[in-house]
Amino acid sequence: MALPDHYPFLTRNEFDIAAKLFIEQSKRSSDEEPWTWVEHEKVKGFGYICRKSLVKRITPVNFVIPENDFTQIDDEIFEEEDLNSLPTVPVSDEYFTVDYHIIYSTSYKVPVLYFNAYNSVHPLKHNDIKTAGFNGAISQQDHPTLLIPFYYLHPCETATLMTSIVSNSKIDNDKPQAIPLEGYIRSWLSLFMAVLLRAYH
Amino acid sequence: MTAPQNPITRAIWDGTLPIKFSLDSTEAAALGAKAIVEPYFIEAPRCSYFPLWTSQIRKYFVDMALNFIGDDAEIWYDVDGTPLKCPPPLPWPVTVHFKNFPADKLIKAQAIDATQDFFMSMIKEADFLRNGSTKKVMNLSKNDQTQLWDGLWSKNYDRFWSVNYRLVINDGQMPKNVPMRIYLPDNCPVIQEPISPVDENGNQLTLGDVLHQVLPELFPSPLPSENASASPVPVIHGIIPQLEIPIVWASQNLCYPDNFLHIVVLLGI
């Protein structure tokens, strides 16, 4: 079981290996849309993982609260408001198409979740991303391989998060824990997908 | 607090590039331009971002009787048909567009905020590369963080550098990695590798050493080539620096406001 040399950080080579292992597992799993590996058309060393998903709208289309009722959602309290002032996504589609790309950050030495979302008509704009229900520290940047705009989750806390899930492990060991390459992307993805799609309870 | 007196960073800060902004001819009629619209010439500061000048460019064209009432964020630029992205390097001449923003190719700057957000992300990334964490930037007071951006957009060298100095000099400690980006032609992905400023014996690396390490096919040696006119050359702020300069010195003196060394490689002059 290959471990990253400097967990939680990955070298570009370790990322490539972890990615290929992750994609193989994803292909064997029957209940998932498959992930694929894509290289830059001319230059080596800029490969990334991607998949297209159909995501059910995260916020309800007509979010109305009955009179005198409060719903607590993650420390925010929603009061009944005029329907016209509620944030709404421009169309009433139930589903979005989301392109997820997992790219490697040479600066932070960790994977980074990039994404773009589309409804049936057009790409979601910055204002729509939040009102559609995507959470987390989201900004826009050029995709390092495709050189076109993508939204992404800031990677500055990735190392801390990846360390915290390992130290919570109940395995007794003097050495720092580390997730092997074959499970790295899957663990990382479950953390960040949870941040991005934090659903209302 | 005044910024340290450094004639090189001052010269970089004051550096400008003449740019000619021409209105896209296909849009002129649709936007109500009655006569030929003269291009707008400015001495653009090298250490800046396009969105910071958009309002003055817009004002010029609107004063020339252009009927545009949309948001500044709708305005975009192209060079030879390719939509122009925000960060360096700067080109000229440039075509200005007021319609049909290509959202699949360009990030739409929501007013100035998105540019500030982008700028601060770069500053944090530079800090992370130098120190392995973003603590230094995050520990700056809110006033200092704001002062960095304010200094940049108001073109105030002292305001900017009195804060930036602390980040760039890094308390006199050798950075773990030098924040830099290398741009090659033909839509190549931007090259950004972690670059240590010293070799395994602790000797400082030169710019030539680094280029040789990252792009050995283009720079087969760390030293200048015999056949200068046919060889690839690095360009920083519009000048061709000597390959012998130490990379740390280059990082501290020739960096852009975002703390990165942005190096364009030209394949033969």
Short mmCIF file of C-alpha atoms in Angstrom, two decimals:
data_model
loop_
_atom_site.label_atom_id
_atom_site.label_comp_id
_atom_site.label_asym_id
_atom_site.label_seq_id
_atom_site.Cartn_x
_atom_site.Cartn_y
_atom_site.Cartn_z
CA MET A 1 0.00 0.00 0.00
CA ALA A 2 1.80 3.10 -1.21
CA LEU A 3 1.69 6.04 1.19
CA PRO A 4 2.30 9.66 0.19
CA ASP A 5 5.84 10.65 1.15
CA HIS A 6 4.65 13.78 2.94
CA TYR A 7 1.02 13.22 3.89
CA PRO A 8 -1.26 15.18 3.62
CA PHE A 9 0.66 16.67 0.68
CA LEU A 10 1.02 14.93 -2.67
CA THR A 11 3.61 15.33 -5.39
CA ARG A 12 2.29 15.63 -8.93
CA ASN A 13 3.38 12.05 -9.53
CA GLU A 14 1.57 10.79 -6.41
CA PHE A 15 -1.56 12.67 -7.47
CA ASP A 16 -1.45 11.00 -10.90
CA ILE A 17 -1.09 7.56 -9.29
CA ALA A 18 -3.84 8.23 -6.74
CA ALA A 19 -6.10 9.51 -9.52
CA LYS A 20 -5.67 6.42 -11.69
CA LEU A 21 -6.41 4.14 -8.71
CA PHE A 22 -9.47 6.21 -7.83
CA ILE A 23 -10.78 6.02 -11.39
CA GLU A 24 -10.30 2.26 -11.52
CA GLN A 25 -12.31 1.88 -8.32
CA SER A 26 -14.98 4.21 -9.64
CA LYS A 27 -15.33 2.12 -12.81
CA ARG A 28 -15.76 -1.07 -10.77
CA SER A 29 -18.41 0.48 -8.58
CA SER A 30 -21.83 0.07 -10.12
CA ASP A 31 -23.72 2.79 -8.35
CA GLU A 32 -21.67 5.79 -9.45
CA GLU A 33 -21.28 7.84 -12.55
CA PRO A 34 -17.77 7.07 -13.76
CA TRP A 35 -14.88 9.49 -13.40
CA THR A 36 -12.40 9.86 -16.24
CA TRP A 37 -8.81 11.01 -16.62
CA VAL A 38 -8.05 13.79 -19.10
CA GLU A 39 -4.66 15.03 -20.27
CA HIS A 40 -3.77 18.35 -21.89
CA GLU A 41 -3.85 17.81 -25.67
CA LYS A 42 -0.17 18.71 -26.10
CA VAL A 43 1.64 19.00 -22.79
CA LYS A 44 2.29 16.28 -20.22
CA GLY A 45 1.86 16.83 -16.51
CA PHE A 46 -1.45 18.72 -16.55
CA GLY A 47 -3.85 15.78 -16.26
CA TYR A 48 -7.02 15.93 -14.19
CA ILE A 49 -10.05 13.87 -13.17
CA CYS A 50 -13.54 14.82 -14.25
CA ARG A 51 -17.14 13.77 -14.47
CA LYS A 52 -20.47 15.23 -15.43
CA SER A 53 -23.26 14.82 -12.91
CA LEU A 54 -26.94 15.55 -12.84
CA VAL A 55 -27.57 17.19 -9.51
CA LYS A 56 -31.01 17.65 -8.07
CA ARG A 57 -31.65 21.25 -7.16
CA ILE A 58 -30.42 21.81 -3.65
CA THR A 59 -32.77 24.64 -2.73
CA PRO A 60 -36.49 24.09 -3.34
CA VAL A 61 -37.91 26.00 -6.30
CA ASN A 62 -40.50 27.89 -4.28
CA PHE A 63 -39.10 28.19 -0.81
CA VAL A 64 -42.04 29.38 1.27
CA ILE A 65 -42.51 29.07 4.99
CA PRO A 66 -46.01 29.00 6.41
CA GLU A 67 -47.06 31.91 8.58
CA ASN A 68 -45.69 31.96 12.13
CA ASP A 69 -43.30 29.16 11.43
CA PHE A 70 -39.50 29.38 11.62
CA THR A 71 -37.13 26.88 10.12
CA GLN A 72 -33.63 26.69 11.52
CA ILE A 73 -31.05 25.80 8.96
CA ASP A 74 -27.40 25.80 10.01
CA ASP A 75 -27.77 28.65 12.50
CA GLU A 76 -29.74 30.78 10.09
CA ILE A 77 -33.35 31.42 10.89
CA PHE A 78 -35.64 31.99 7.94
CA GLU A 79 -38.69 34.07 8.54
CA GLU A 80 -41.64 34.35 6.27
CA GLU A 81 -40.80 36.91 3.67
CA ASP A 82 -42.36 38.45 0.65
CA LEU A 83 -41.95 35.88 -2.13
CA ASN A 84 -40.39 38.49 -4.38
CA SER A 85 -37.49 39.03 -2.01
CA LEU A 86 -36.55 35.37 -1.57
CA PRO A 87 -33.41 34.37 -3.47
CA THR A 88 -34.38 32.30 -6.48
CA VAL A 89 -32.41 30.72 -9.27
CA PRO A 90 -33.63 32.15 -12.57
CA VAL A 91 -35.35 29.06 -13.95
CA SER A 92 -37.50 26.44 -12.31
CA ASP A 93 -35.53 23.40 -13.43
CA GLU A 94 -35.39 20.62 -10.91
CA TYR A 95 -31.92 19.52 -12.01
CA PHE A 96 -28.53 21.03 -12.82
CA THR A 97 -25.71 19.58 -14.82
CA VAL A 98 -22.47 19.96 -12.91
CA ASP A 99 -19.00 19.37 -14.36
CA TYR A 100 -16.71 18.33 -11.52
CA HIS A 101 -12.98 18.51 -12.13
CA ILE A 102 -10.39 17.36 -9.63
CA ILE A 103 -7.16 19.14 -10.42
CA TYR A 104 -3.75 19.17 -8.76
CA SER A 105 -2.47 22.38 -7.17
CA THR A 106 1.28 22.69 -7.57
CA SER A 107 1.36 25.42 -4.93
CA TYR A 108 -0.73 23.77 -2.21
CA LYS A 109 0.27 20.22 -3.24
CA VAL A 110 -3.24 18.88 -2.77
CA PRO A 111 -6.23 18.17 -5.03
CA VAL A 112 -8.65 21.05 -5.62
CA LEU A 113 -12.32 20.74 -6.55
CA TYR A 114 -13.22 22.80 -9.60
CA PHE A 115 -16.75 22.90 -10.98
CA ASN A 116 -19.15 24.58 -13.36
CA ALA A 117 -22.91 24.24 -13.20
CA TYR A 118 -25.50 24.61 -15.97
CA ASN A 119 -29.24 24.50 -16.07
CA SER A 120 -30.98 23.60 -19.29
CA VAL A 121 -30.45 27.10 -20.64
CA HIS A 122 -27.13 28.58 -19.54
CA PRO A 123 -24.13 28.34 -17.21
CA LEU A 124 -24.81 29.40 -13.66
CA LYS A 125 -23.44 32.81 -12.85
CA HIS A 126 -21.71 33.78 -9.64
CA ASN A 127 -24.91 34.96 -7.91
CA ASP A 128 -26.74 31.79 -8.91
CA ILE A 129 -24.10 29.47 -7.47
CA LYS A 130 -24.87 30.41 -3.90
CA THR A 131 -28.62 30.58 -4.33
CA ALA A 132 -28.57 27.19 -6.03
CA GLY A 133 -27.20 25.86 -2.76
CA PHE A 134 -23.47 25.45 -3.34
CA ASN A 135 -21.54 26.20 -0.15
CA GLY A 136 -17.99 26.81 0.95
CA ALA A 137 -15.28 29.33 0.07
CA ILE A 138 -15.99 29.52 -3.66
CA SER A 139 -14.11 31.71 -6.11
CA GLN A 140 -13.45 31.69 -9.84
CA GLN A 141 -10.19 31.04 -11.57
CA ASP A 142 -8.89 29.76 -14.87
CA HIS A 143 -8.74 25.96 -14.99
CA PRO A 144 -4.98 25.24 -15.07
CA THR A 145 -5.25 22.86 -18.02
CA LEU A 146 -8.25 24.14 -19.98
CA LEU A 147 -7.51 27.85 -19.31
CA ILE A 148 -11.22 28.73 -19.07
CA PRO A 149 -13.14 30.01 -16.03
CA PHE A 150 -14.23 27.52 -13.39
CA TYR A 151 -15.52 27.88 -9.86
CA TYR A 152 -13.37 26.22 -7.22
CA LEU A 153 -13.21 25.55 -3.49
CA HIS A 154 -10.26 27.30 -1.84
CA PRO A 155 -7.54 24.76 -1.04
CA CYS A 156 -5.85 26.56 1.86
CA GLU A 157 -7.61 24.40 4.48
CA THR A 158 -7.24 21.09 2.63
CA ALA A 159 -4.06 19.99 4.41
CA THR A 160 -5.58 20.72 7.81
CA LEU A 161 -8.76 18.81 6.98
CA MET A 162 -6.90 15.81 5.58
CA THR A 163 -4.75 15.72 8.73
CA SER A 164 -7.76 15.96 11.02
CA ILE A 165 -9.59 12.98 9.53
CA VAL A 166 -6.52 10.83 9.99
CA SER A 167 -5.73 11.82 13.55
CA ASN A 168 -9.32 10.94 14.46
CA SER A 169 -8.56 7.37 13.54
CA LYS A 170 -8.59 4.88 16.38
CA ILE A 171 -5.46 3.08 15.20
CA ASP A 172 -2.73 3.17 17.81
CA ASN A 173 0.54 4.23 16.27
CA ASP A 174 3.47 6.49 17.12
CA LYS A 175 3.92 7.66 13.57
CA PRO A 176 1.51 10.20 12.06
CA GLN A 177 -1.34 8.47 10.30
CA ALA A 178 -1.65 8.72 6.57
CA ILE A 179 -4.18 7.66 4.02
CA PRO A 180 -2.61 5.53 1.28
CA LEU A 181 -2.68 6.73 -2.31
CA GLU A 182 -5.40 4.26 -3.27
CA GLY A 183 -7.86 5.82 -0.84
CA TYR A 184 -6.64 9.41 -0.86
CA ILE A 185 -8.84 10.90 -3.58
CA ARG A 186 -11.94 9.11 -2.31
CA SER A 187 -11.42 10.41 1.25
CA TRP A 188 -10.63 13.91 0.04
CA LEU A 189 -13.65 13.94 -2.28
CA SER A 190 -16.10 12.86 0.39
CA LEU A 191 -14.90 15.75 2.59
CA PHE A 192 -15.15 18.39 -0.10
CA MET A 193 -18.33 17.19 -1.71
CA ALA A 194 -19.90 17.38 1.74
CA VAL A 195 -18.74 21.00 2.05
CA LEU A 196 -19.94 21.92 -1.42
CA LEU A 197 -23.33 20.26 -1.29
CA ARG A 198 -24.14 20.73 2.37
CA ALA A 199 -27.82 19.93 2.24
CA TYR A 200 -30.52 21.35 4.39
CA HIS A 201 -31.60 18.96 7.11
CA MET B 1 5.01 53.78 8.04
CA THR B 2 6.86 54.61 4.86
CA ALA B 3 8.04 52.04 2.40
CA PRO B 4 11.74 51.27 2.20
CA GLN B 5 13.55 53.18 -0.52
CA ASN B 6 14.29 50.72 -3.26
CA PRO B 7 14.89 52.29 -6.66
CA ILE B 8 14.22 49.02 -8.47
CA THR B 9 10.83 48.28 -6.96
CA ARG B 10 9.99 51.97 -7.48
CA ALA B 11 10.93 51.76 -11.14
CA ILE B 12 8.87 48.57 -11.56
CA TRP B 13 5.92 50.25 -9.81
CA ASP B 14 6.13 53.29 -12.09
CA GLY B 15 6.54 51.20 -15.22
CA THR B 16 3.98 51.78 -17.93
CA LEU B 17 3.10 50.39 -21.29
CA PRO B 18 1.41 52.35 -24.07
CA ILE B 19 -1.82 50.59 -25.04
CA LYS B 20 -4.21 51.50 -27.82
CA PHE B 21 -7.84 50.55 -27.14
CA SER B 22 -10.00 50.35 -30.27
CA LEU B 23 -13.73 49.81 -30.27
CA ASP B 24 -14.85 46.60 -31.96
CA SER B 25 -16.00 47.81 -35.38
CA THR B 26 -18.98 45.43 -35.56
CA GLU B 27 -20.39 46.86 -32.33
CA ALA B 28 -19.95 50.52 -33.24
CA ALA B 29 -23.18 50.84 -35.24
CA ALA B 30 -25.26 48.87 -32.73
CA LEU B 31 -24.03 51.12 -29.95
CA GLY B 32 -25.11 54.26 -31.75
CA ALA B 33 -21.70 55.56 -32.77
CA LYS B 34 -22.36 58.07 -35.48
CA ALA B 35 -18.88 58.74 -36.78
CA ILE B 36 -15.64 56.80 -36.69
CA VAL B 37 -14.69 56.34 -33.06
CA GLU B 38 -11.07 57.28 -32.44
CA PRO B 39 -9.10 54.76 -30.38
CA TYR B 40 -8.19 55.52 -26.80
CA PHE B 41 -4.49 55.66 -25.97
CA ILE B 42 -3.26 55.31 -22.42
CA GLU B 43 0.01 54.76 -20.65
CA ALA B 44 -1.18 51.77 -18.70
CA PRO B 45 0.61 50.99 -15.45
CA ARG B 46 2.26 47.59 -15.66
CA CYS B 47 1.47 46.84 -12.02
CA SER B 48 -2.27 46.84 -12.30
CA TYR B 49 -5.30 44.91 -13.47
CA PHE B 50 -7.54 45.72 -16.46
CA PRO B 51 -10.77 45.99 -14.42
CA LEU B 52 -9.23 48.93 -12.56
CA TRP B 53 -9.12 51.01 -15.77
CA THR B 54 -12.40 49.87 -17.27
CA SER B 55 -14.39 52.79 -15.92
CA GLN B 56 -12.03 55.35 -17.49
CA ILE B 57 -12.04 53.46 -20.80
CA ARG B 58 -15.82 53.28 -20.69
CA LYS B 59 -16.05 57.01 -19.93
CA TYR B 60 -13.90 57.83 -22.95
CA PHE B 61 -16.07 55.80 -25.33
CA VAL B 62 -19.34 57.00 -23.83
CA ASP B 63 -18.11 60.61 -24.12
CA MET B 64 -17.46 59.79 -27.78
CA ALA B 65 -21.24 59.29 -28.05
CA LEU B 66 -21.37 55.54 -27.49
CA ASN B 67 -24.73 54.48 -26.15
CA PHE B 68 -23.81 52.00 -23.43
CA ILE B 69 -25.67 51.84 -20.14
CA GLY B 70 -24.70 48.38 -18.98
CA ASP B 71 -22.46 47.32 -16.12
CA ASP B 72 -18.66 47.75 -16.26
CA ALA B 73 -18.53 43.98 -15.83
CA GLU B 74 -19.97 43.56 -19.35
CA ILE B 75 -16.90 45.17 -20.90
CA TRP B 76 -14.16 42.90 -22.17
CA TYR B 77 -11.05 43.04 -24.33
CA ASP B 78 -9.45 40.99 -27.03
CA VAL B 79 -6.05 40.83 -28.67
CA ASP B 80 -6.05 39.45 -32.22
CA GLY B 81 -9.40 37.80 -31.59
CA THR B 82 -8.42 36.07 -28.35
CA PRO B 83 -10.30 37.28 -25.26
CA LEU B 84 -7.87 38.92 -22.90
CA LYS B 85 -7.50 37.46 -19.46
CA CYS B 86 -6.92 39.58 -16.41
CA PRO B 87 -3.43 38.80 -15.14
CA PRO B 88 -0.14 39.81 -16.82
CA PRO B 89 1.54 39.96 -19.25
CA LEU B 90 0.18 43.10 -20.87
CA PRO B 91 -0.13 43.40 -24.66
CA TRP B 92 -1.05 46.11 -27.16
CA PRO B 93 -3.10 46.99 -29.24
CA VAL B 94 -6.37 45.91 -27.65
CA THR B 95 -9.96 45.81 -28.94
CA VAL B 96 -12.70 46.90 -26.54
CA HIS B 97 -16.07 45.13 -26.50
CA PHE B 98 -19.28 46.24 -24.89
CA LYS B 99 -21.45 43.34 -26.03
CA ASN B 100 -21.54 39.54 -26.06
CA PHE B 101 -19.38 38.86 -23.06
CA PRO B 102 -17.80 35.41 -23.60
CA ALA B 103 -18.58 33.90 -20.22
CA ASP B 104 -17.26 30.50 -21.28
CA LYS B 105 -13.78 31.95 -21.84
CA LEU B 106 -13.45 34.84 -19.42
CA ILE B 107 -14.23 35.33 -15.77
CA LYS B 108 -16.71 38.14 -15.40
CA ALA B 109 -15.38 40.57 -12.84
CA GLN B 110 -18.28 41.59 -10.64
CA ALA B 111 -17.19 45.19 -10.26
CA ILE B 112 -13.83 45.48 -8.57
CA ASP B 113 -14.57 42.92 -5.84
CA ALA B 114 -13.73 39.86 -7.91
CA THR B 115 -10.38 41.38 -8.90
CA GLN B 116 -9.59 42.14 -5.27
CA ASP B 117 -10.56 38.57 -4.36
CA PHE B 118 -8.30 37.23 -7.09
CA PHE B 119 -5.44 39.52 -6.00
CA MET B 120 -5.70 38.39 -2.35
CA SER B 121 -5.80 34.72 -3.44
CA MET B 122 -2.51 35.25 -5.24
CA ILE B 123 -0.97 36.99 -2.22
CA LYS B 124 -1.98 34.06 0.00
CA GLU B 125 -0.67 31.55 -2.51
CA ALA B 126 2.66 33.39 -2.64
CA ASP B 127 2.84 33.30 1.16
CA PHE B 128 2.07 29.58 1.14
CA LEU B 129 4.83 28.94 -1.38
CA ARG B 130 7.36 30.94 0.62
CA ASN B 131 6.48 29.61 4.06
CA GLY B 132 4.35 26.49 3.76
CA SER B 133 1.38 28.29 5.32
CA THR B 134 -0.70 31.42 4.83
CA LYS B 135 -0.20 32.52 8.44
CA LYS B 136 1.79 35.61 7.58
CA VAL B 137 -0.90 37.03 5.33
CA MET B 138 -3.77 35.93 7.57
CA ASN B 139 -2.03 37.54 10.56
CA LEU B 140 -1.87 40.91 8.84
CA SER B 141 -4.35 43.27 10.45
CA LYS B 142 -7.53 43.98 8.51
CA ASN B 143 -6.18 47.50 7.99
CA ASP B 144 -2.98 46.19 6.47
CA GLN B 145 -4.79 43.77 4.17
CA THR B 146 -7.03 46.59 2.97
CA GLN B 147 -4.03 48.87 2.62
CA LEU B 148 -2.41 46.46 0.15
CA TRP B 149 -5.39 46.64 -2.19
CA ASP B 150 -5.97 50.36 -1.63
CA GLY B 151 -2.34 51.11 -2.38
CA LEU B 152 -2.57 49.13 -5.60
CA TRP B 153 -5.72 50.64 -7.07
CA SER B 154 -4.87 54.16 -5.98
CA LYS B 155 -1.33 53.75 -7.37
CA ASN B 156 0.21 54.75 -4.06
CA TYR B 157 3.67 53.16 -3.85
CA ASP B 158 4.24 53.99 -0.17
CA ARG B 159 0.87 52.66 0.96
CA PHE B 160 1.34 49.45 -0.97
CA TRP B 161 4.99 48.72 -0.26
CA SER B 162 4.92 49.57 3.44
CA VAL B 163 2.81 46.41 3.90
CA ASN B 164 4.10 44.38 0.97
CA TYR B 165 7.69 44.80 2.11
CA ARG B 166 7.05 42.55 5.10
CA LEU B 167 5.60 39.81 2.91
CA VAL B 168 8.27 39.95 0.24
CA ILE B 169 11.33 40.22 2.50
CA ASN B 170 9.91 37.41 4.66
CA ASP B 171 11.76 38.52 7.83
CA GLY B 172 15.04 37.92 6.05
CA GLN B 173 14.37 34.19 5.88
CA MET B 174 15.11 32.25 2.74
CA PRO B 175 11.74 31.23 1.29
CA LYS B 176 10.97 27.52 0.88
CA ASN B 177 9.82 28.18 -2.68
CA VAL B 178 9.87 31.20 -4.95
CA PRO B 179 6.41 32.29 -6.17
CA MET B 180 6.64 32.41 -9.93
CA ARG B 181 4.72 31.67 -13.10
CA ILE B 182 6.10 31.07 -16.56
CA TYR B 183 4.11 31.80 -19.72
CA LEU B 184 4.84 30.05 -22.98
CA PRO B 185 3.22 30.84 -26.34
CA ASP B 186 0.49 28.92 -28.19
CA ASN B 187 -2.01 28.65 -25.37
CA CYS B 188 0.32 26.46 -23.32
CA PRO B 189 -0.83 25.91 -19.72
CA VAL B 190 0.83 28.29 -17.27
CA ILE B 191 3.88 26.68 -15.71
CA GLN B 192 3.91 26.92 -11.97
CA GLU B 193 6.27 24.53 -10.23
CA PRO B 194 7.55 24.78 -6.66
CA ILE B 195 11.01 26.27 -7.10
CA SER B 196 13.51 26.12 -4.29
CA PRO B 197 15.78 29.19 -4.28
CA VAL B 198 18.85 27.17 -3.25
CA ASP B 199 20.44 23.96 -4.41
CA GLU B 200 21.14 20.95 -2.16
CA ASN B 201 24.34 22.61 -0.91
CA GLY B 202 22.59 25.80 0.06
CA ASN B 203 23.95 27.82 -2.86
CA GLN B 204 21.57 30.40 -4.28
CA LEU B 205 20.16 29.57 -7.67
CA THR B 206 20.14 32.07 -10.50
CA LEU B 207 17.32 32.82 -12.91
CA GLY B 208 19.25 30.80 -15.50
CA ASP B 209 19.50 27.82 -13.13
CA VAL B 210 15.74 27.89 -12.57
CA LEU B 211 14.83 28.17 -16.26
CA HIS B 212 17.24 25.34 -17.05
CA GLN B 213 15.64 23.23 -14.33
CA VAL B 214 12.03 23.86 -15.37
CA LEU B 215 12.43 24.10 -19.15
CA PRO B 216 15.57 22.15 -20.04
CA GLU B 217 14.62 21.83 -23.75
CA LEU B 218 14.30 25.59 -24.11
CA PHE B 219 17.18 26.42 -21.76
CA PRO B 220 19.77 23.66 -22.13
CA SER B 221 22.18 25.61 -19.99
CA PRO B 222 21.81 28.03 -17.07
CA LEU B 223 24.12 30.41 -18.94
CA PRO B 224 23.23 32.73 -21.81
CA SER B 225 23.32 31.08 -25.20
CA GLU B 226 25.90 31.92 -27.88
CA ASN B 227 23.22 32.46 -30.47
CA ALA B 228 21.21 35.10 -28.65
CA SER B 229 18.78 36.12 -31.37
CA ALA B 230 17.52 32.62 -32.07
CA SER B 231 17.27 31.38 -28.49
CA PRO B 232 14.36 31.55 -26.10
CA VAL B 233 14.58 34.50 -23.72
CA PRO B 234 12.78 35.34 -20.49
CA VAL B 235 10.97 38.69 -20.30
CA ILE B 236 9.92 40.32 -17.04
CA HIS B 237 8.08 43.66 -17.05
CA GLY B 238 9.00 44.10 -20.69
CA ILE B 239 12.74 43.75 -20.15
CA ILE B 240 15.11 40.83 -20.71
CA PRO B 241 16.85 40.23 -17.40
CA GLN B 242 20.31 38.75 -17.10
CA LEU B 243 20.29 35.03 -16.40
CA GLU B 244 22.92 35.48 -13.68
CA ILE B 245 20.60 37.30 -11.27
CA PRO B 246 19.83 35.31 -8.10
CA ILE B 247 16.25 34.09 -8.17
CA VAL B 248 15.56 35.34 -4.64
CA TRP B 249 16.71 38.83 -5.61
CA ALA B 250 14.48 38.68 -8.68
CA SER B 251 11.55 37.55 -6.53
CA GLN B 252 11.99 40.44 -4.08
CA ASN B 253 12.70 43.19 -6.59
CA LEU B 254 10.99 42.24 -9.84
CA CYS B 255 7.77 40.68 -8.59
CA TYR B 256 4.36 42.04 -9.52
CA PRO B 257 2.09 43.45 -6.79
CA ASP B 258 0.59 39.96 -6.37
CA ASN B 259 4.06 38.85 -5.13
CA PHE B 260 4.61 36.55 -8.08
CA LEU B 261 7.40 36.74 -10.64
CA HIS B 262 5.55 36.52 -13.95
CA ILE B 263 7.99 35.47 -16.64
CA VAL B 264 7.12 35.37 -20.32
CA VAL B 265 9.34 33.17 -22.45
CA LEU B 266 9.77 34.39 -26.01
CA LEU B 267 11.01 31.83 -28.49
CA GLY B 268 13.60 33.91 -30.27
CA ILE B 269 13.35 37.69 -30.67
#
